[in-house]
Short mmCIF file of C-alpha atoms and ligand atoms in Angstrom, two decimals:
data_model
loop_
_atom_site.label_atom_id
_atom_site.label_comp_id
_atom_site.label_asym_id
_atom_site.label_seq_id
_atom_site.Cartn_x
_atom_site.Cartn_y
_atom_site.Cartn_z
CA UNK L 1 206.40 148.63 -28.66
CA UNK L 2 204.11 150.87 -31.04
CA UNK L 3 205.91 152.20 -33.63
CA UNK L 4 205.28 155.61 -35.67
CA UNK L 5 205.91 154.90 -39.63
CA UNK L 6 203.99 156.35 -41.95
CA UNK L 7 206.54 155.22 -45.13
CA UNK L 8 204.20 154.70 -48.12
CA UNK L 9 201.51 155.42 -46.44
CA UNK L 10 199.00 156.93 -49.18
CA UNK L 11 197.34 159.76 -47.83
CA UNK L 12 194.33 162.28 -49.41
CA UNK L 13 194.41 165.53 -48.39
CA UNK L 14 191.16 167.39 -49.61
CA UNK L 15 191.86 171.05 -49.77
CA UNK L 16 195.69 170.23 -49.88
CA UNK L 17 196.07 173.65 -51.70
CA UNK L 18 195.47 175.70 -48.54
CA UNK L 19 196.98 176.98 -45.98
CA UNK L 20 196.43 175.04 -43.51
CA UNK L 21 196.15 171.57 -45.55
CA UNK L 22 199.17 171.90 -47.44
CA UNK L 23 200.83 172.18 -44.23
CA UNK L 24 199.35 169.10 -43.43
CA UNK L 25 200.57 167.59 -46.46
CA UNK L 26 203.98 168.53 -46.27
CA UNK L 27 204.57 167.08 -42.86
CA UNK L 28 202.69 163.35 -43.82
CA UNK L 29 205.29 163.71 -47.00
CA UNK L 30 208.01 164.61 -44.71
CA UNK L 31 207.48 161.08 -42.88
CA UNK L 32 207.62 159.56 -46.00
CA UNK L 33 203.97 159.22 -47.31
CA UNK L 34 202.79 159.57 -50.62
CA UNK L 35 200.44 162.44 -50.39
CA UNK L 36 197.59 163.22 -52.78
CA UNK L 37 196.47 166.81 -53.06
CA UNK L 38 193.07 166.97 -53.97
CA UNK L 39 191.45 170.58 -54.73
CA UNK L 40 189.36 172.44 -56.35
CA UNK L 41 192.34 174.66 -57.62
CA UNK L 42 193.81 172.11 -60.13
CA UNK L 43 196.64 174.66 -60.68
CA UNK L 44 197.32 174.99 -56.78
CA UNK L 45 197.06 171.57 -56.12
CA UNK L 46 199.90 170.81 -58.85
CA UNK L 47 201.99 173.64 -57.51
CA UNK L 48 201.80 172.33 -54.24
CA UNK L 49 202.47 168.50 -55.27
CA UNK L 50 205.03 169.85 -56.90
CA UNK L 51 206.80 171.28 -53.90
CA UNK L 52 206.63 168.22 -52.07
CA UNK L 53 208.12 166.26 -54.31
CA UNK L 54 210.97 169.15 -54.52
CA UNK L 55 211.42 169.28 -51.18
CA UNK L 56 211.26 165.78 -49.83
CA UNK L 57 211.92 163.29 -52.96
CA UNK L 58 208.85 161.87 -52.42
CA UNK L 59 205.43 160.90 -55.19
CA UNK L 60 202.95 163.43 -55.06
CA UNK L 61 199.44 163.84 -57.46
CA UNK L 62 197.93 167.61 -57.26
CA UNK L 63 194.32 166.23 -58.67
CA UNK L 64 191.45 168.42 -59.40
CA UNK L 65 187.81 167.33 -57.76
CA UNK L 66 185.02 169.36 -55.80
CA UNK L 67 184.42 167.13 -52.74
CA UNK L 68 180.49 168.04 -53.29
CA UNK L 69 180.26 166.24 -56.48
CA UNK L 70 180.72 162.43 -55.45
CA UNK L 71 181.75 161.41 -59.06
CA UNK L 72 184.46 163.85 -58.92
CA UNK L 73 185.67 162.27 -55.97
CA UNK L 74 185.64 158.90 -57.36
CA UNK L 75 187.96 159.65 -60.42
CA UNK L 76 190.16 161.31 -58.21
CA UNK L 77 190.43 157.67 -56.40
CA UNK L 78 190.20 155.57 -59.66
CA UNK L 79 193.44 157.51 -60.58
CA UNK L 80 194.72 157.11 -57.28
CA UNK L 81 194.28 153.12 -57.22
CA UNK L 82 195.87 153.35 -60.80
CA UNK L 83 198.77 155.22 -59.62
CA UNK L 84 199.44 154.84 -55.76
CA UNK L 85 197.38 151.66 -54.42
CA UNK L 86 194.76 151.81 -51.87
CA UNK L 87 194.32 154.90 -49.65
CA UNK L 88 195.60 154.53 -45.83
CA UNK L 89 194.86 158.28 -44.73
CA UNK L 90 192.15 160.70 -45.38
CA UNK L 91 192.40 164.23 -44.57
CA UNK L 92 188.98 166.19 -44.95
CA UNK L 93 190.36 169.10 -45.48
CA UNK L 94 188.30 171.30 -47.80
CA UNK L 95 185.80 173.57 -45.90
CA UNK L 96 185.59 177.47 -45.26
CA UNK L 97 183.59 180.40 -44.97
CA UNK L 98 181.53 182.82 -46.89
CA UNK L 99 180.33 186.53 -46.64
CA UNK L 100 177.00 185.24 -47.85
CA UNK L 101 176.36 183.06 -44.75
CA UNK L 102 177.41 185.54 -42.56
CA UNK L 103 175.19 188.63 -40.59
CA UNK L 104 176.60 192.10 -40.32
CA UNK L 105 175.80 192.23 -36.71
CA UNK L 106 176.77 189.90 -34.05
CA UNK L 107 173.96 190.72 -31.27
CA UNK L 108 170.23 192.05 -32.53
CA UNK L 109 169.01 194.71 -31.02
CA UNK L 110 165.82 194.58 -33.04
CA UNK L 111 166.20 197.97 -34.54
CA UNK L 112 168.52 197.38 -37.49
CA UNK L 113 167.79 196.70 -41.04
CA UNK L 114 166.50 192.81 -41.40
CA UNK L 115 169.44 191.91 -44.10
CA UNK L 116 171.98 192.77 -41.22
CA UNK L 117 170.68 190.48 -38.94
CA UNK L 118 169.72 186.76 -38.65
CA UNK L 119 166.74 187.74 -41.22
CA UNK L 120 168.78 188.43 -44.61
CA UNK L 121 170.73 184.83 -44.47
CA UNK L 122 170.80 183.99 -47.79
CA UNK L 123 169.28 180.46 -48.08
CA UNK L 124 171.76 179.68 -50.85
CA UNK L 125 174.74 180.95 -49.01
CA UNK L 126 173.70 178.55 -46.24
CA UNK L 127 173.72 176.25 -47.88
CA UNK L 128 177.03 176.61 -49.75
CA UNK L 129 179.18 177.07 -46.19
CA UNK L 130 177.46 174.02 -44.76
CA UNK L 131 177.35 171.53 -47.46
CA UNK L 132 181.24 172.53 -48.28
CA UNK L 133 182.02 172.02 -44.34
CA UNK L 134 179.27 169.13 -44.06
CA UNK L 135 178.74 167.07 -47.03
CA UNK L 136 182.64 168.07 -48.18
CA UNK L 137 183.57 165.71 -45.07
CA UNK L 138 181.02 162.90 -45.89
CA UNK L 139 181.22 162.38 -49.44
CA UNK L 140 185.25 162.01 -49.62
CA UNK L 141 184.84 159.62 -46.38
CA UNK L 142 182.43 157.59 -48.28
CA UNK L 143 184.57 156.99 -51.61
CA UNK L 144 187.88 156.74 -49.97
CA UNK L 145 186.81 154.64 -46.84
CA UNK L 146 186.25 151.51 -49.36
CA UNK L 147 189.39 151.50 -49.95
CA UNK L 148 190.43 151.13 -45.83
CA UNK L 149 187.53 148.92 -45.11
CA UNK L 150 188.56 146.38 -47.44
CA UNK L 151 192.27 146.47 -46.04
CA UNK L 152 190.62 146.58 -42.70
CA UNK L 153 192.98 149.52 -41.69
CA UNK L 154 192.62 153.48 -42.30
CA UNK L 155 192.63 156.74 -40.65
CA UNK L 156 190.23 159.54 -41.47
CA UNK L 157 190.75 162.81 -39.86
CA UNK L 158 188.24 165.73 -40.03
CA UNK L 159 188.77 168.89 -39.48
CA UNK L 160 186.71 170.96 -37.24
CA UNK L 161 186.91 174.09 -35.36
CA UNK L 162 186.37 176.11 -32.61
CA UNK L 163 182.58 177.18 -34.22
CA UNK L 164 181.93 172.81 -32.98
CA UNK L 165 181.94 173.69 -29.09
CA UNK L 166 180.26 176.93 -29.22
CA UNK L 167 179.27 178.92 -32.55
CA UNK L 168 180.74 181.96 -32.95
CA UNK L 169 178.99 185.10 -33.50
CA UNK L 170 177.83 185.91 -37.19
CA UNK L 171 178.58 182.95 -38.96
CA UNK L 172 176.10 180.62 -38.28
CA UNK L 173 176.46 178.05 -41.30
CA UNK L 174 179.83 177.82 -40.56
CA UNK L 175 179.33 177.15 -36.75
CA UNK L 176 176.31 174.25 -37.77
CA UNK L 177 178.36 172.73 -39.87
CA UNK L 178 181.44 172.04 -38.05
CA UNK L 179 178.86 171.13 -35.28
CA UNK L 180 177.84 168.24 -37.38
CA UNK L 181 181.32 167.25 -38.37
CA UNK L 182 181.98 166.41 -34.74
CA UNK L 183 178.78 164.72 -34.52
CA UNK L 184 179.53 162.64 -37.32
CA UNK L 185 183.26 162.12 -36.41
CA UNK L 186 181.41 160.19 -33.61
CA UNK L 187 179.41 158.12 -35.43
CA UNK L 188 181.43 157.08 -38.29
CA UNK L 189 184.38 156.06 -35.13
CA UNK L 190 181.92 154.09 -34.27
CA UNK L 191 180.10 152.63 -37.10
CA UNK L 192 183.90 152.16 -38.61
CA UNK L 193 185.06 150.42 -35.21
CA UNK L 194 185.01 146.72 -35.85
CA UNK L 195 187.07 147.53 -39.22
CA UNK L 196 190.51 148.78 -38.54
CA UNK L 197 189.38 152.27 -39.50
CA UNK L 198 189.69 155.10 -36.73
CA UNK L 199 187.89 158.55 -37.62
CA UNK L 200 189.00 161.52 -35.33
CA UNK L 201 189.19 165.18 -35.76
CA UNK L 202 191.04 168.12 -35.10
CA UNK L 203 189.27 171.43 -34.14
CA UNK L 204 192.01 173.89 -34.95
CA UNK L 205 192.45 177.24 -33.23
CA UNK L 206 192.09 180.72 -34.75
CA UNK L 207 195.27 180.92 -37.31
CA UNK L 208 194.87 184.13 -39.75
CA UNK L 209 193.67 182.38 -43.42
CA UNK L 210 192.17 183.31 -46.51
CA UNK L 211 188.61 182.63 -45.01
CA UNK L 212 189.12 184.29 -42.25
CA UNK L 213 190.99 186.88 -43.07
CA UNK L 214 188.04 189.80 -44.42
CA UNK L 215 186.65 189.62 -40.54
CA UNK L 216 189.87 189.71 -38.75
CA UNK L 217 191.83 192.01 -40.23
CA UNK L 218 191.15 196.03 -41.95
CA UNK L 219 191.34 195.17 -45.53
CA UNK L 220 192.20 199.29 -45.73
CA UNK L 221 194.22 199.92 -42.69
CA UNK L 222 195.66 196.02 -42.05
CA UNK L 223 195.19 196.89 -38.59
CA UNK L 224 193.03 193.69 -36.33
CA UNK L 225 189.58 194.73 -36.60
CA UNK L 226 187.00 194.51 -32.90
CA UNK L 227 186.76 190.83 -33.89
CA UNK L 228 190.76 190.09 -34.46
CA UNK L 229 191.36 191.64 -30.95
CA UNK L 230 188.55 189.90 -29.45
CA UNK L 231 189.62 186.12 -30.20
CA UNK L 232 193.68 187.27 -29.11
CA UNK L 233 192.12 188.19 -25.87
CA UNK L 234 189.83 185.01 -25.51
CA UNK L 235 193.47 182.85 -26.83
CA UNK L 236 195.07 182.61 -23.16
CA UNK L 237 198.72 182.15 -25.69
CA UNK L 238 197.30 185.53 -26.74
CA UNK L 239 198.21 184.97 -30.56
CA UNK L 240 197.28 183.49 -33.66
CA UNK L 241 198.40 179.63 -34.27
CA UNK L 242 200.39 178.53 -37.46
CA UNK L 243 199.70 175.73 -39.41
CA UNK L 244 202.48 174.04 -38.61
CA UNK L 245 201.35 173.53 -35.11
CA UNK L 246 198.77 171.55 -36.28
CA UNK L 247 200.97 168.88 -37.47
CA UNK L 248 202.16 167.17 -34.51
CA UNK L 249 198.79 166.16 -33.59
CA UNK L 250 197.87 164.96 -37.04
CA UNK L 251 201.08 163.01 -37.24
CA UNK L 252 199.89 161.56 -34.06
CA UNK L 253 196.32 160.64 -34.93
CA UNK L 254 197.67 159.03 -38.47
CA UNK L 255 199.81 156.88 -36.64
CA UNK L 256 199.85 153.72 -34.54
CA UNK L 257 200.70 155.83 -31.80
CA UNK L 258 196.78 156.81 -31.34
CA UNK L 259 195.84 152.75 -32.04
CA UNK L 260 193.39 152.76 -30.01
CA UNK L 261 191.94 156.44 -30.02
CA UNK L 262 188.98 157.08 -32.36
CA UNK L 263 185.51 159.27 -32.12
CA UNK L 264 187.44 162.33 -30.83
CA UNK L 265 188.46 165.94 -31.62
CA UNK L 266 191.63 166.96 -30.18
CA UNK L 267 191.51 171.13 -29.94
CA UNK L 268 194.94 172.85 -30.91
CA UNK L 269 193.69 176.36 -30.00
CA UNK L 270 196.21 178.27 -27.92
CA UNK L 271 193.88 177.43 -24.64
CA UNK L 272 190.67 179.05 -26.62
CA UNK L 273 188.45 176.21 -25.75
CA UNK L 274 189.61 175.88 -22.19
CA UNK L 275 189.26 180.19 -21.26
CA UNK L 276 186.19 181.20 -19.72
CA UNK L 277 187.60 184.80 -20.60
CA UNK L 278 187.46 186.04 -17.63
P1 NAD M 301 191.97 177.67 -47.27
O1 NAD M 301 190.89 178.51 -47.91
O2 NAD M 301 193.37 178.15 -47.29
O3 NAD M 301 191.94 176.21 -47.91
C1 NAD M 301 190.79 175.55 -48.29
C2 NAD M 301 191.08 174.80 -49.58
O4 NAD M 301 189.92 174.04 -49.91
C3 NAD M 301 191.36 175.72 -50.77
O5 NAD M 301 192.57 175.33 -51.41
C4 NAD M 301 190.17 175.53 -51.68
O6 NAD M 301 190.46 175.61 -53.08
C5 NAD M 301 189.71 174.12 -51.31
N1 NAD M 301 188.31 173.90 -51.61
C6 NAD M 301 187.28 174.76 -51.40
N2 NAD M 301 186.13 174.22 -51.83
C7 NAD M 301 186.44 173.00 -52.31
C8 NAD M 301 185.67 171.96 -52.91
N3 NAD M 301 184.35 172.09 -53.07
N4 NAD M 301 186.30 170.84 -53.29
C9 NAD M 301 187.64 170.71 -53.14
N5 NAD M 301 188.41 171.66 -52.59
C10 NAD M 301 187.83 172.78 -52.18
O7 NAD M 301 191.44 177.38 -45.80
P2 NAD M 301 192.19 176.95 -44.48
O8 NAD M 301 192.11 178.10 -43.55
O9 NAD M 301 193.51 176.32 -44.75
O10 NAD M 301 191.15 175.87 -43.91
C11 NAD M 301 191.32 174.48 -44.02
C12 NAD M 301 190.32 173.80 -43.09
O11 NAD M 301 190.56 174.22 -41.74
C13 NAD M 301 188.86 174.17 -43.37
O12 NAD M 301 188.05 173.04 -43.12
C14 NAD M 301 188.58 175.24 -42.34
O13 NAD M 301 187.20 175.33 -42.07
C15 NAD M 301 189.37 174.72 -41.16
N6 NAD M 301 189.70 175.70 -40.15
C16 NAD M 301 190.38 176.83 -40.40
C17 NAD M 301 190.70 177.71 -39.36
C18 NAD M 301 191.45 178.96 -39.59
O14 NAD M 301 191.65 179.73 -38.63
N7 NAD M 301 191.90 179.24 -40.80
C19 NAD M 301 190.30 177.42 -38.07
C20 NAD M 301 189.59 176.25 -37.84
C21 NAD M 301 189.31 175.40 -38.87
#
């Protein structure tokens, strides 16, 4: 009989300040494992580790490191070793959106102004939304998997989103990056497989967050803008998710209870992915 214990597990959570990570966090604590918020926000993350061990009783680091710089990653895990042991669970958290990689109109007509359209991406911008998304899943993958390759057991879980399947209108970065993510969810499953580590991924839903929020939602009237309605009408639940909903299957895909599932991303959308909208 497979059992589900995660008790001591220790467990990174990049972007574990957010809204949707901490979440995460809080329910791998809540099962007893010693989570490690790792953020950019050193002041978040501590707030947040701070919480947890409030709330639950339970050791937990809020450590400051940008996932792009790979030497900030490894003195996150140096203290980590120190403090906690070996890392059993990586959550590549960290990713997000930027007005800079993102076109004013959804459709060309070939009449507007070139910086609304596909024409005034900002090269830099780009580049920012999909090395954060892309290379902010690699590089933590690459420090912390040592640690599960040597134990010869681990679980990394990405997360994706709905941009993976089909990109969404405007952001383009965004959509290419998460694109890759799934790609490379795929390959590390499989290059990982004879190890004992599993790599899947969860492509989460639209759920109202700080990246999101400045194209869903009238910063002036709070009303849902064009955009906001459109994805409640394309989610057959016909609402936004909450982060909590994401747990269950993260708690699964830590676990023994997915022992033999790796290479996939498991959609939590509300029946998005599955609606031909009509
Ligand atoms: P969020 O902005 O609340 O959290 C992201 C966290 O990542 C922040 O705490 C931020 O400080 C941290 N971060 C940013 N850059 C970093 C860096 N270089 N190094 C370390 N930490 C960094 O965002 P969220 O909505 O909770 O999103 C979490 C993940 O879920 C992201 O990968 C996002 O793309 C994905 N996602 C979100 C939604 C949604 O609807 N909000 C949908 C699908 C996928």
């Amino acid at each position: 009989m497979i059992e589900f214990n995660l008790k001591d597990k220790v467990a990174v959570i990049t972007g574990g300040a957010g809204v949707i990570c901490s979440a995460m966090a809080k329910s791998l604590a809540a099962q007893g494992a010693r989570t490690v918020i790792l953020d950019l926000n050193k002041d978040a993350a501590v707030r947040v580790a701070a919480e947890i061990e409030k709330q639950y009783g339970i050791t937990s680091l809020g450590l400051s490191a940008n996932v792009l710089d790979k030497g900030s990653v490894e003195a996150v895990k140096k203290e980590v070793n120190e403090k906690l042991g070996p890392v059993d669970i990586l959550v590549n958290g960290a990713g997000g959106n930027s007005p800079a990689a993102t076109t004013k109109v959804e459709k060309m007509e070939g009449t507007e102004k070139p910086e609304d359209t596909f024409f005034g991406l900002q090269i830099e911008g780009f580049d920012r939304v999909f090395d954060l998304n892309f290379k902010g899943t690699l590089i933590p993958s690459m420090v912390f998997g040592t640690d599960m390759v040597k134990k010869r057991s681990g679980v990394i879980i990405n997360i994706s989103s709905m941009n993976s399947y089909r990109p969404l209108t405007k952001i383009a970065a965004y959509s290419a990056a998460k694109a890759a993510v799934n790609n490379f969810t795929q390959w590390l499953a499989v290059h990982f497989s004879k190890t004992g580590v599993r790599v899947n991924a969860i492509a989460p839903g639209f759920l109202l967050t700080n990246q999101n929020r400045f194209l869903l939602v009238d910063e002036n009237t709070g009303e849902s803008t064009p955009r906001g309605r459109k994805i409640i009408n394309n989610t057959p639940m016909e609402r936004y998710g909450t982060p909590d909903e994401l747990t269950g299957t993260l708690l699964y895909l830590v676990s023994d209870l997915s022992k033999f599932v790796t290479g996939v991303v498991i959609p939590v959308d509300g029946g998005f992915s599955a609606y031909s909208g009509v």
